[in-house]
XYZ file of C-alpha atoms in Angstrom:
727
model
C -29.555 -19.284 6.105
C -26.155 -17.945 5.049
C -25.995 -16.781 1.440
C -22.576 -16.728 -0.215
C -21.529 -15.987 -3.825
C -18.663 -17.976 -5.306
C -15.723 -16.290 -6.713
C -16.623 -17.482 -10.247
C -20.226 -16.132 -9.943
C -18.812 -12.766 -8.656
C -16.323 -12.670 -11.555
C -19.164 -13.077 -14.169
C -21.135 -10.369 -12.408
C -18.220 -8.026 -12.511
C -17.618 -8.680 -16.075
C -21.302 -8.009 -16.892
C -21.033 -4.766 -14.876
C -17.838 -3.879 -16.665
C -19.297 -4.343 -20.166
C -22.371 -2.234 -19.230
C -20.160 0.545 -17.773
C -17.988 0.538 -21.039
C -21.069 0.698 -23.251
C -22.493 3.750 -21.353
C -19.144 5.394 -21.482
C -18.960 4.974 -25.223
C -22.502 6.333 -25.591
C -21.632 9.481 -23.773
C -18.269 10.303 -25.431
C -17.083 10.684 -28.963
C -16.325 7.393 -30.663
C -12.685 7.808 -31.170
C -9.565 6.271 -29.615
C -8.596 7.622 -26.329
C -4.950 8.135 -25.396
C -3.625 5.578 -22.918
C -0.530 6.158 -20.733
C 1.116 2.990 -19.449
C 2.804 3.702 -16.240
C 5.981 1.735 -15.260
C 7.831 1.324 -11.977
C 8.575 4.331 -9.879
C 11.958 2.766 -9.325
C 12.990 1.550 -12.731
C 16.443 1.921 -14.244
C 16.001 5.680 -14.265
C 13.850 5.672 -11.157
C 16.136 7.897 -9.089
C 14.741 10.856 -11.018
C 11.185 9.916 -9.936
C 9.352 11.397 -7.082
C 8.189 9.676 -3.853
C 5.598 11.764 -2.028
C 5.906 10.129 1.259
C 9.472 11.336 1.864
C 8.819 15.173 1.275
C 6.054 17.635 0.510
C 8.318 19.340 -2.067
C 7.925 16.824 -4.814
C 11.684 16.082 -4.607
C 13.097 13.177 -6.806
C 14.661 10.231 -5.015
C 18.194 11.487 -5.816
C 17.366 14.912 -4.380
C 16.028 13.470 -1.161
C 18.763 13.070 1.698
C 17.219 9.832 3.002
C 16.860 6.082 2.206
C 13.608 5.745 0.188
C 12.208 2.736 -1.455
C 9.242 2.699 -3.805
C 7.378 -0.604 -4.755
C 5.434 0.170 -7.973
C 2.381 -1.506 -9.303
C 4.481 -3.226 -11.884
C 6.689 -4.814 -9.302
C 3.620 -5.870 -7.168
C 2.463 -7.818 -10.193
C 5.907 -9.289 -10.879
C 6.282 -10.681 -7.439
C 2.760 -11.871 -7.149
C 2.289 -10.010 -3.914
C -1.277 -10.730 -2.792
C -1.462 -8.251 0.001
C 0.186 -5.107 1.421
C 2.607 -6.973 3.596
C 3.843 -9.278 0.938
C 4.734 -6.037 -1.142
C 7.255 -5.308 1.724
C 9.507 -8.115 0.485
C 11.006 -5.541 -1.780
C 11.848 -3.015 0.930
C 15.374 -3.538 2.206
C 15.581 -4.627 5.870
C 11.831 -5.002 6.559
C 10.338 -8.287 7.960
C 6.658 -8.718 8.727
C 3.920 -11.026 10.031
C 0.222 -10.896 10.513
C -0.745 -12.729 13.841
C -4.409 -12.005 14.563
C -3.877 -9.883 17.657
C -1.358 -7.580 15.942
C -1.683 -8.147 12.208
C 0.238 -5.014 11.409
C 3.493 -6.467 12.911
C 6.487 -5.019 11.019
C 10.114 -4.563 12.079
C 12.303 -1.933 10.311
C 15.899 -0.722 11.128
C 15.867 -2.423 14.453
C 12.466 -1.139 15.724
C 8.992 -2.783 15.896
C 5.577 -1.645 14.983
C 5.128 0.608 18.019
C 8.009 2.699 16.645
C 6.997 2.779 13.007
C 4.388 4.781 11.086
C 2.227 2.646 8.796
C 0.236 5.138 6.700
C -2.671 4.672 4.372
C -2.618 7.371 1.625
C -0.365 9.453 3.850
C -2.655 9.160 6.855
C -2.008 7.658 10.212
C -4.677 6.490 12.579
C -2.222 6.092 15.389
C -2.943 2.430 15.939
C -0.760 0.939 13.355
C 0.224 -2.346 14.904
C -3.482 -3.333 14.953
C -5.076 -1.285 12.374
C -2.514 -1.762 9.595
C -3.814 -5.240 8.775
C -2.760 -6.712 5.423
C -5.145 -5.470 2.594
C -5.493 -7.394 -0.639
C -3.107 -5.718 -3.156
C -5.556 -5.295 -6.052
C -6.411 -1.769 -4.936
C -2.878 -0.710 -4.199
C -0.974 1.555 -6.574
C 2.439 1.617 -4.881
C 4.048 1.410 -1.500
C 6.709 3.899 -0.337
C 9.119 3.438 2.625
C 11.441 5.884 4.306
C 14.062 4.472 6.596
C 14.577 6.149 10.108
C 12.905 8.886 11.982
C 10.209 10.946 10.029
C 7.790 12.362 12.620
C 8.330 15.708 10.874
C 6.200 14.496 8.114
C 3.219 12.840 9.752
C 3.415 13.391 13.571
C 4.271 11.188 16.481
C 5.778 7.796 15.778
C 8.195 6.689 13.079
C 11.511 6.203 14.969
C 12.255 3.182 12.858
C 10.711 4.363 9.639
C 7.414 5.054 7.671
C 5.544 2.786 5.309
C 2.943 4.314 3.138
C 0.267 2.364 1.190
C -1.037 4.307 -1.712
C -4.171 3.075 -3.367
C -5.489 3.507 -6.957
C -7.388 6.747 -7.585
C -8.878 8.498 -10.541
C -6.193 10.206 -12.537
C -5.338 11.514 -16.022
C -3.746 8.304 -17.291
C -6.517 7.504 -19.779
C -9.286 4.995 -19.845
C -8.501 1.589 -18.403
C -10.467 -1.621 -17.891
C -9.111 -4.840 -16.492
C -10.768 -7.893 -14.825
C -9.067 -10.806 -13.002
C -10.125 -14.263 -11.927
C -7.693 -16.112 -9.609
C -7.568 -19.585 -8.091
C -5.225 -21.050 -5.582
C -4.637 -24.282 -3.683
C -6.968 -24.992 -0.727
C -9.860 -23.618 -2.719
C -8.763 -20.061 -2.644
C -10.329 -17.704 -5.194
C -10.419 -14.147 -6.358
C -12.519 -12.006 -8.606
C -11.609 -8.359 -9.239
C -12.326 -5.473 -11.560
C -10.657 -2.201 -12.280
C -12.301 0.593 -14.427
C -11.360 4.150 -15.352
C -13.339 6.256 -17.734
C -13.088 9.938 -18.844
C -16.441 11.686 -19.190
C -15.481 14.921 -20.811
C -13.118 16.616 -18.290
C -14.238 14.314 -15.426
C -12.632 10.970 -14.608
C -14.437 8.137 -12.742
C -12.568 5.126 -11.252
C -13.946 1.944 -9.730
C -12.071 -0.865 -8.052
C -13.826 -4.016 -6.943
C -12.081 -7.063 -5.383
C -13.331 -10.199 -3.617
C -11.224 -13.099 -2.213
C -12.120 -16.049 -0.127
C -10.995 -19.542 0.637
C -9.217 -21.731 3.243
C -5.846 -20.805 4.587
C -3.068 -23.190 5.295
C -3.919 -24.132 8.969
C -6.955 -26.443 9.863
C -10.377 -24.687 9.914
C -9.037 -21.362 8.961
C -11.139 -19.606 6.370
C -10.848 -16.072 5.099
C -13.370 -13.874 3.253
C -12.488 -10.354 2.245
C -13.788 -7.663 -0.219
C -12.787 -4.089 -1.139
C -14.768 -1.466 -3.101
C -13.067 1.788 -4.040
C -14.627 4.572 -6.022
C -13.179 8.055 -6.934
C -14.231 11.021 -8.992
C -11.940 13.622 -10.412
C -13.763 16.820 -11.262
C -12.281 19.997 -12.570
C -13.914 23.009 -10.757
C -12.175 25.754 -12.689
C -8.996 26.418 -14.536
C -6.086 25.034 -12.438
C -8.504 23.899 -9.698
C -9.651 20.359 -9.371
C -11.269 18.150 -6.724
C -11.061 14.364 -6.196
C -13.638 12.477 -4.004
C -12.497 8.980 -2.991
C -14.410 6.456 -0.974
C -13.197 3.081 0.040
C -14.773 0.154 1.935
C -12.877 -2.882 3.315
C -14.247 -6.049 4.901
C -12.372 -8.947 6.116
C -13.337 -11.949 8.266
C -11.251 -14.982 9.287
C -13.011 -17.859 10.848
C -10.978 -19.849 13.479
C -7.849 -17.645 13.284
C -4.517 -19.354 13.819
C -2.632 -17.779 16.819
C 0.433 -19.878 16.716
C 2.055 -23.371 17.172
C 3.259 -24.406 20.684
C 6.786 -25.442 20.840
C 7.890 -28.569 22.792
C 8.565 -28.146 26.523
C 11.775 -29.467 28.090
C 11.067 -32.784 29.697
C 13.162 -32.076 32.823
C 11.131 -29.144 33.879
C 13.858 -26.634 33.031
C 12.968 -23.305 31.523
C 12.701 -22.955 27.737
C 16.059 -22.138 26.101
C 17.831 -22.685 22.845
C 16.452 -22.887 19.342
C 12.738 -23.264 18.997
C 11.682 -26.826 18.691
C 8.390 -28.099 17.155
C 6.568 -31.489 16.845
C 6.400 -31.778 12.987
C 2.981 -33.493 13.422
C 1.550 -30.317 14.918
C 2.416 -27.981 12.025
C -0.750 -26.767 10.530
C -2.928 -27.825 13.527
C -5.242 -25.167 14.772
C -5.980 -25.133 18.462
C -8.518 -22.268 18.523
C -12.165 -22.757 19.086
C -14.226 -23.720 16.022
C -16.163 -20.440 16.030
C -13.214 -18.220 16.803
C -12.917 -15.161 14.589
C -11.523 -11.839 13.821
C -13.411 -9.343 11.619
C -12.645 -5.863 10.506
C -14.916 -3.452 8.663
C -13.323 -0.157 7.497
C -14.579 2.890 5.640
C -12.277 5.589 4.247
C -13.445 8.977 2.860
C -11.136 11.426 1.265
C -11.752 14.884 -0.230
C -8.758 16.078 -2.230
C -8.574 19.722 -3.479
C -5.654 20.758 -5.845
C -5.295 24.404 -6.793
C -2.507 25.642 -8.968
C -2.303 29.270 -7.892
C 0.467 30.052 -10.322
C 3.410 28.487 -12.205
C 5.297 28.453 -8.922
C 2.658 28.009 -6.194
C 0.294 25.235 -5.376
C -2.303 24.679 -2.653
C -3.588 21.314 -1.640
C -6.235 20.491 0.924
C -7.175 16.913 2.205
C -10.119 16.212 4.321
C -10.498 12.629 5.536
C -12.592 10.339 7.693
C -11.733 6.826 8.925
C -14.363 4.475 10.462
C -13.259 1.115 11.788
C -14.852 -1.752 13.654
C -12.707 -4.733 14.786
C -14.131 -7.824 16.616
C -12.308 -10.757 18.155
C -13.572 -13.929 19.804
C -10.829 -16.390 20.458
C -9.117 -18.751 22.839
C -5.516 -17.480 22.266
C -2.860 -19.524 24.288
C -1.873 -23.158 23.720
C 0.998 -24.851 25.826
C 2.379 -28.428 25.814
C 1.576 -30.229 29.134
C 2.229 -33.715 30.632
C 5.484 -34.531 28.986
C 4.250 -33.003 25.717
C 1.351 -35.420 25.407
C -1.359 -32.835 25.588
C -1.952 -29.197 24.801
C -3.564 -26.931 27.279
C -5.863 -24.153 25.855
C -6.271 -20.955 27.873
C -6.865 -17.128 27.705
C -10.116 -16.355 26.057
C -10.656 -12.798 24.817
C -13.840 -11.150 23.585
C -12.829 -7.801 22.157
C -14.157 -5.043 20.091
C -12.430 -1.853 18.893
C -14.544 1.223 17.677
C -12.394 3.803 16.122
C -13.272 7.049 14.389
C -10.744 9.493 12.847
C -11.525 12.972 11.450
C -8.749 15.047 9.807
C -7.871 18.080 7.713
C -4.533 18.940 6.145
C -3.624 22.087 4.253
C -0.418 22.342 2.254
C 1.022 25.488 0.408
C 4.124 24.965 -1.763
C 6.125 27.619 -3.589
C 9.158 27.651 -5.773
C 11.152 30.820 -5.610
C 14.294 32.465 -4.399
C 15.949 32.876 -1.062
C 18.762 35.309 -0.924
C 19.225 35.058 -4.595
C 19.362 31.074 -4.428
C 16.754 28.712 -5.851
C 14.568 27.685 -2.892
C 11.486 25.519 -2.787
C 9.269 25.671 0.419
C 6.173 23.986 1.765
C 4.083 25.195 4.709
C 1.083 23.474 6.141
C -1.419 22.939 8.933
C -2.574 19.487 10.078
C -5.576 18.783 12.297
C -7.152 15.552 13.440
C -9.495 14.080 16.070
C -9.115 10.411 16.943
C -11.367 8.441 19.172
C -11.187 4.887 19.982
C -13.282 2.794 22.427
C -12.301 -0.729 23.450
C -14.692 -3.386 24.877
C -12.469 -6.089 26.366
C -13.853 -9.138 28.157
C -11.335 -11.852 29.008
C -10.793 -14.920 31.054
C -7.163 -15.669 31.861
C -6.519 -19.079 32.935
C -2.920 -20.228 32.188
C -2.481 -22.139 35.342
C -6.054 -23.624 35.155
C -6.686 -24.111 31.401
C -10.155 -24.572 29.851
C -9.211 -27.955 28.634
C -6.406 -30.355 27.674
C -6.500 -31.662 24.052
C -4.854 -34.099 21.832
C -1.860 -32.292 20.193
C -2.681 -33.851 16.801
C -6.493 -33.847 16.840
C -7.841 -31.269 19.258
C -11.379 -31.744 20.444
C -13.731 -29.246 18.937
C -15.005 -26.609 21.175
C -17.082 -23.408 20.855
C -16.099 -19.994 22.255
C -18.812 -19.140 24.709
C -19.224 -22.501 26.394
C -15.473 -23.091 26.494
C -14.441 -19.650 27.812
C -17.317 -18.894 30.350
C -17.624 -15.503 28.834
C -21.183 -14.186 28.266
C -22.079 -12.635 24.919
C -22.307 -8.835 24.729
C -19.796 -5.862 24.668
C -19.134 -3.766 27.784
C -16.966 -0.706 27.108
C -13.849 -0.721 29.057
C -11.717 2.367 28.039
C -11.820 5.170 25.511
C -9.086 7.471 24.269
C -9.606 10.853 22.542
C -6.720 12.448 20.725
C -6.933 16.097 19.515
C -3.841 16.924 17.362
C -2.843 20.224 15.775
C 0.348 20.607 13.888
C 2.319 23.251 11.935
C 5.022 21.932 9.567
C 7.447 23.486 7.023
C 10.021 22.173 4.596
C 12.577 23.848 2.378
C 15.170 22.902 -0.244
C 17.704 25.548 -1.149
C 20.258 25.094 -3.869
C 23.569 26.433 -2.430
C 25.669 26.233 -5.546
C 28.802 24.018 -6.197
C 26.430 21.028 -6.390
C 25.210 21.331 -2.940
C 21.520 21.518 -1.893
C 20.274 21.947 1.788
C 16.949 20.174 2.718
C 15.300 20.996 5.902
C 12.039 20.267 7.719
C 10.344 21.222 10.954
C 7.114 20.122 12.628
C 5.559 21.235 15.884
C 2.656 19.100 17.189
C 0.123 19.948 19.992
C -1.397 16.755 21.165
C -4.101 16.566 23.750
C -4.988 13.110 25.184
C -8.081 12.288 27.320
C -8.019 8.703 28.412
C -11.350 7.507 30.076
C -11.754 4.374 32.136
C -15.320 3.253 31.578
C -15.250 0.618 34.294
C -14.622 0.796 38.148
C -11.837 3.370 38.843
C -8.821 2.406 40.812
C -5.643 4.062 42.057
C -3.716 2.948 39.127
C -6.597 3.359 36.562
C -8.675 6.488 37.499
C -11.908 7.391 35.836
C -10.178 9.963 33.656
C -6.632 10.977 32.838
C -5.676 13.959 30.547
C -2.268 15.091 29.312
C -0.728 17.227 26.612
C 2.318 16.580 24.415
C 4.215 19.299 22.369
C 6.940 17.579 20.436
C 9.200 19.452 17.935
C 10.689 17.321 15.274
C 12.685 17.840 12.107
C 15.187 16.929 9.543
C 18.364 18.603 8.247
C 20.079 17.103 5.116
C 22.802 18.041 2.733
C 23.063 16.622 -0.774
C 26.025 16.894 -3.033
C 26.139 16.139 -6.737
C 29.351 14.457 -7.657
C 27.942 14.267 -11.270
C 24.485 14.258 -12.851
C 24.240 10.490 -12.032
C 25.986 10.277 -8.667
C 24.885 11.918 -5.327
C 25.990 11.649 -1.785
C 24.105 13.013 1.300
C 24.189 13.328 5.018
C 21.207 13.876 7.292
C 20.101 14.154 10.853
C 16.449 13.581 11.718
C 14.346 13.180 15.011
C 11.047 11.616 15.887
C 8.808 11.385 19.023
C 7.139 8.212 20.108
C 4.598 7.247 22.705
C 6.781 5.750 25.624
C 4.805 2.503 25.728
C 2.022 1.177 23.421
C 0.138 3.560 21.319
C -1.522 6.939 21.987
C -4.821 5.542 20.720
C -4.790 3.015 23.690
C -2.204 4.270 26.210
C -3.403 4.933 29.722
C -2.554 6.452 33.089
C 0.179 3.914 34.101
C 2.108 4.506 30.812
C 1.834 8.298 30.446
C 1.405 9.864 33.863
C 5.074 10.520 34.652
C 6.748 11.590 31.379
C 6.728 12.972 27.974
C 6.891 11.306 24.559
C 10.206 9.489 24.054
C 12.724 10.891 21.590
C 14.516 9.255 18.790
C 17.250 10.653 16.425
C 19.113 9.355 13.520
C 22.277 10.239 11.573
C 22.556 8.881 8.156
C 25.099 8.894 5.366
C 24.305 7.735 1.914
C 24.907 7.610 -1.869
C 22.750 7.151 -4.960
C 24.086 6.335 -8.376
C 22.759 5.653 -11.823
C 24.837 3.653 -14.285
C 25.039 1.960 -17.653
C 23.460 4.829 -19.382
C 20.544 5.065 -16.994
C 19.817 1.354 -17.292
C 20.633 0.713 -13.667
C 20.940 2.358 -10.280
C 22.413 1.547 -6.849
C 21.943 3.101 -3.382
C 23.751 2.623 -0.026
C 23.110 4.049 3.408
C 24.694 3.707 6.784
C 22.823 4.980 9.784
C 22.671 5.165 13.565
C 19.474 5.531 15.532
C 18.950 5.996 19.240
C 15.702 6.054 21.117
C 15.784 7.066 24.743
C 13.368 6.829 27.687
C 11.817 3.475 26.763
C 9.079 2.722 29.275
C 9.665 -0.165 31.705
C 8.212 -1.236 35.022
C 9.453 0.501 38.039
C 11.568 -2.091 40.042
C 10.259 -0.602 43.246
C 6.628 -0.329 42.326
C 5.164 -2.618 39.794
C 2.052 -0.477 39.294
C 4.198 2.294 37.807
C 5.998 2.601 34.466
C 9.168 4.749 34.370
C 11.445 5.909 31.410
C 14.892 4.614 32.087
C 15.708 2.597 28.885
C 17.633 3.344 25.707
C 17.868 1.380 22.403
C 20.171 1.800 19.607
C 20.411 0.640 16.080
C 23.534 0.812 13.743
C 22.998 -0.448 10.177
C 23.740 -0.610 6.527
C 21.413 -0.819 3.651
C 22.202 -1.476 -0.115
C 19.883 -1.726 -3.028
C 20.514 -2.225 -6.859
C 18.528 -2.691 -9.912
C 19.737 -3.151 -13.470
C 17.810 -3.497 -16.726
C 20.556 -5.555 -18.425
C 18.667 -5.792 -21.663
C 15.094 -5.305 -22.852
C 14.475 -8.895 -21.828
C 16.521 -9.231 -18.586
C 16.162 -7.304 -15.392
C 18.004 -7.870 -12.041
C 17.425 -6.494 -8.573
C 18.601 -6.956 -5.071
C 18.945 -5.619 -1.573
C 20.973 -6.297 1.405
C 20.716 -5.019 5.017
C 22.623 -5.471 8.225
C 21.264 -4.230 11.514
C 23.095 -4.072 14.817
C 20.211 -3.383 17.220
C 20.889 -3.231 21.011
C 19.382 -2.236 24.353
C 21.869 0.251 25.713
C 20.034 0.639 29.038
C 17.082 -1.622 29.803
C 16.007 -3.238 33.052
C 13.318 -5.898 32.847
C 11.353 -7.616 35.795
C 12.013 -11.444 35.903
C 10.216 -13.227 38.774
C 9.956 -9.856 40.677
C 13.673 -9.124 40.277
C 15.265 -6.363 38.035
C 17.475 -7.887 35.350
C 19.572 -5.759 33.012
C 19.110 -6.441 29.350
C 21.899 -4.014 28.241
C 23.713 -5.336 25.161
C 20.912 -7.654 24.152
C 19.121 -7.578 20.756
C 15.422 -6.739 20.798
C 13.171 -9.716 20.065
C 12.192 -10.419 16.362
C 14.941 -8.176 14.995
C 17.194 -10.107 12.563
C 20.856 -9.145 11.920
C 20.713 -9.775 8.121
C 17.932 -9.518 5.574
C 18.548 -9.858 1.889
C 16.541 -10.254 -1.256
C 17.159 -10.707 -5.033
C 14.984 -11.084 -8.096
C 15.451 -12.025 -11.758
C 12.858 -11.194 -14.327
C 13.315 -12.609 -17.844
C 11.016 -11.897 -20.908
C 11.892 -15.236 -22.648
C 9.706 -14.548 -25.716
C 7.157 -11.737 -26.641
C 4.517 -13.868 -24.920
C 6.416 -15.678 -22.086
C 7.863 -13.920 -18.995
C 9.550 -15.789 -16.193
C 10.613 -14.445 -12.701
C 12.528 -15.910 -9.764
C 12.924 -14.228 -6.395
C 14.872 -15.160 -3.307
C 14.597 -13.862 0.282
C 16.757 -14.451 3.343
C 15.927 -13.409 7.041
C 18.715 -14.016 9.588
C 18.571 -15.335 13.122
C 16.117 -13.696 15.472
C 15.550 -13.967 19.217
C 12.271 -14.698 20.813
C 12.862 -12.639 24.081
C 14.867 -9.800 25.489
C 17.095 -12.379 27.377
C 18.258 -13.641 23.994
C 18.225 -17.326 25.249
C 15.368 -18.514 22.923
C 15.905 -18.150 19.152
C 15.183 -19.354 15.748
C 17.662 -19.774 12.904
C 17.727 -17.845 9.633
C 15.521 -18.960 6.686
C 15.415 -18.661 2.969
C 12.291 -18.452 0.707
C 12.138 -18.864 -3.056
C 9.357 -17.655 -5.347
C 8.660 -18.612 -8.890
C 6.419 -16.787 -11.340
C 5.363 -16.980 -14.981
C 3.299 -14.780 -17.249
C 1.827 -16.124 -20.604
C 0.433 -13.542 -23.006
C -2.482 -15.583 -24.565
C -3.443 -12.754 -26.804
C -3.174 -8.905 -26.742
C -5.910 -8.588 -24.222
C -5.599 -11.825 -22.228
C -2.848 -13.073 -19.974
C -2.320 -15.846 -17.499
C -0.175 -15.470 -14.468
C 1.184 -18.490 -12.386
C 2.927 -18.168 -9.049
C 4.528 -20.608 -6.564
C 5.568 -19.184 -3.212
C 7.950 -20.789 -0.724
C 8.950 -23.170 -3.534
C 11.040 -25.411 -1.226
C 8.305 -25.738 1.412
C 10.648 -24.195 4.167
C 9.328 -24.200 7.711
C 9.921 -20.840 9.103
C 8.713 -18.668 12.036
C 7.209 -15.385 10.778
C 6.802 -13.873 14.340
C 8.800 -15.193 17.352
C 7.497 -15.699 20.798
C 8.974 -17.700 23.622
C 5.399 -19.007 24.383
C 3.639 -19.328 21.060
C 5.642 -18.705 17.795
C 3.590 -17.781 14.644
C 4.659 -19.930 11.721
C 4.825 -18.644 8.043
C 2.856 -20.352 5.270
C 4.181 -23.442 3.502
C 4.431 -23.936 -0.276
C 1.317 -22.441 -2.118
C 0.421 -22.020 -5.711
C -1.980 -19.525 -7.534
C -3.110 -18.790 -11.026
C -4.762 -15.738 -12.208
C -6.425 -14.840 -15.598
C -6.240 -11.186 -16.547
C -8.514 -9.607 -19.198
C -7.989 -6.106 -20.540
C -10.908 -4.736 -22.499
């Protein structure tokens, strides 16, 4: 018998727990009012003076940083009604995203996809971002920071296109807080959540609980997720403190939606032109009824902060990541017989077992260099990353498991339909040992100039094991070592106290194909990590007495030695490709009055293959000059926030994504789309507020992730309501 607790029952339990916690805290502390600090947006009207830790280890403000950096604060997450970490990315210029089950961390930024981006969690990479960076419910998120362009000098291999860092809530000195939420949405979705922070003398305890469940927009698709995060801030001595943070995440989706098949040409020709769908198939789910993906993740962090002097600080982070991911699905659906039936094929039973251990030490110092003001940071970064995969698949595109009605597919179960036997057989295991030295410096040169530099040297040892029958192209064991050196050099000029311009060059090192956590013999035996470099010019300006700000940046990125199949030997991968990206990004925000705020962003990307050869029916075909799949030329967004009265707030946001291609041939595409969102906040009393939200207000049909075989559609119009109680 399966026991489940409804969202309402969970909310009542959380509220009871919160009241008990509050009473105990009151009994152990003096009965007096505690100071409360209300934190706002990290990018508000004066936000260029705020710091974004992801872009530097020197604590530089955004205006001091020679790079395009975006920060999405907790305040903005609430205003936009972002339910998970991917929806938060709507506020980052130029970023598009999707969460197809097989690669739920799908993100594109500055012309590059997930394999060339770093998606960090509290500044930590698990080197498996396209899979591991699944959307997480936003309740536990404090903010998201994004850096455009190469930044391997900060966190190691990866990040040619950029870095996205999700930062979760943790115990701090902002004062006692207590908040509970009950949320409801269409299709029976529900949420119950609790946030508590209490000071007990000099110590601070924080607890975050969140549970969400309910049907998603396609047939049979049900999601259950919960997160628990606890942290303890403990002063050990004067100027020395330690924070222990533990986080547990669980997510399970039953009968995941893998995509909607597009109509096939009736004349037998190859697919070409704009994607076409049968409107009656939108929302139909062709996966087996007991299909699933499930993820269980545990994070442990130990954070030591030691103020050695007024000018020097030592930080140490120890972390552990433990993840188990499971998949049981029939994943491919194709129209057959003059589009009268859909063939289901390609079953996969898969498990990922990943463990990451790491230690990072950082020493920062503010001093003088040759008589000039100079801030420096030095550090040592070590990690061990092991992942074992358990794949078991049946590929049968030409001979499908069955043919079903496109509008009412016959129910089927995974094991009888696929012919796969239950049980997990290990297939491959990768072990990564990484050791890195890094340094950063900012020196004020005088005359309004400041030089910002960074350098990182990585020593990466990879041992890839084939746990099944060895072959010539997949031996029992393969070991290799990489030693990339990456960096950034930037110059910032103050034209005035409110206006800065900058120029910078930065580099990155990427795996040539796939990810180091899964890459094997064929992808790595013949060459080093591929190299990427970027040149960027930009400007940052505050205006209207600090009530507004604007930023602009132009950049060029090139990545060389992209891995492709050897035209003369299909068993080998060789580095002969090159991809470039030339782009423009602009952002602006203006608090026009105490009641009215405006914001917007606009990005144009000219991404191209400069040198790329693809195998088509056994023949090499040049794709030089073509745009990479899923990369739009234009991305734009705007938002208006209006506090109509002291108790009523309204918001309207708009998003545009331009045309994208589904393949490297650029002969299958989907047009651009626009999405509207509408929100309202009603302050019922000083402690109780009601939030209402409608996403995709116009019910636009759009493709979130393009594929010439199985496009993944975005969600239709949806509505949610949430009741927040502060106590």
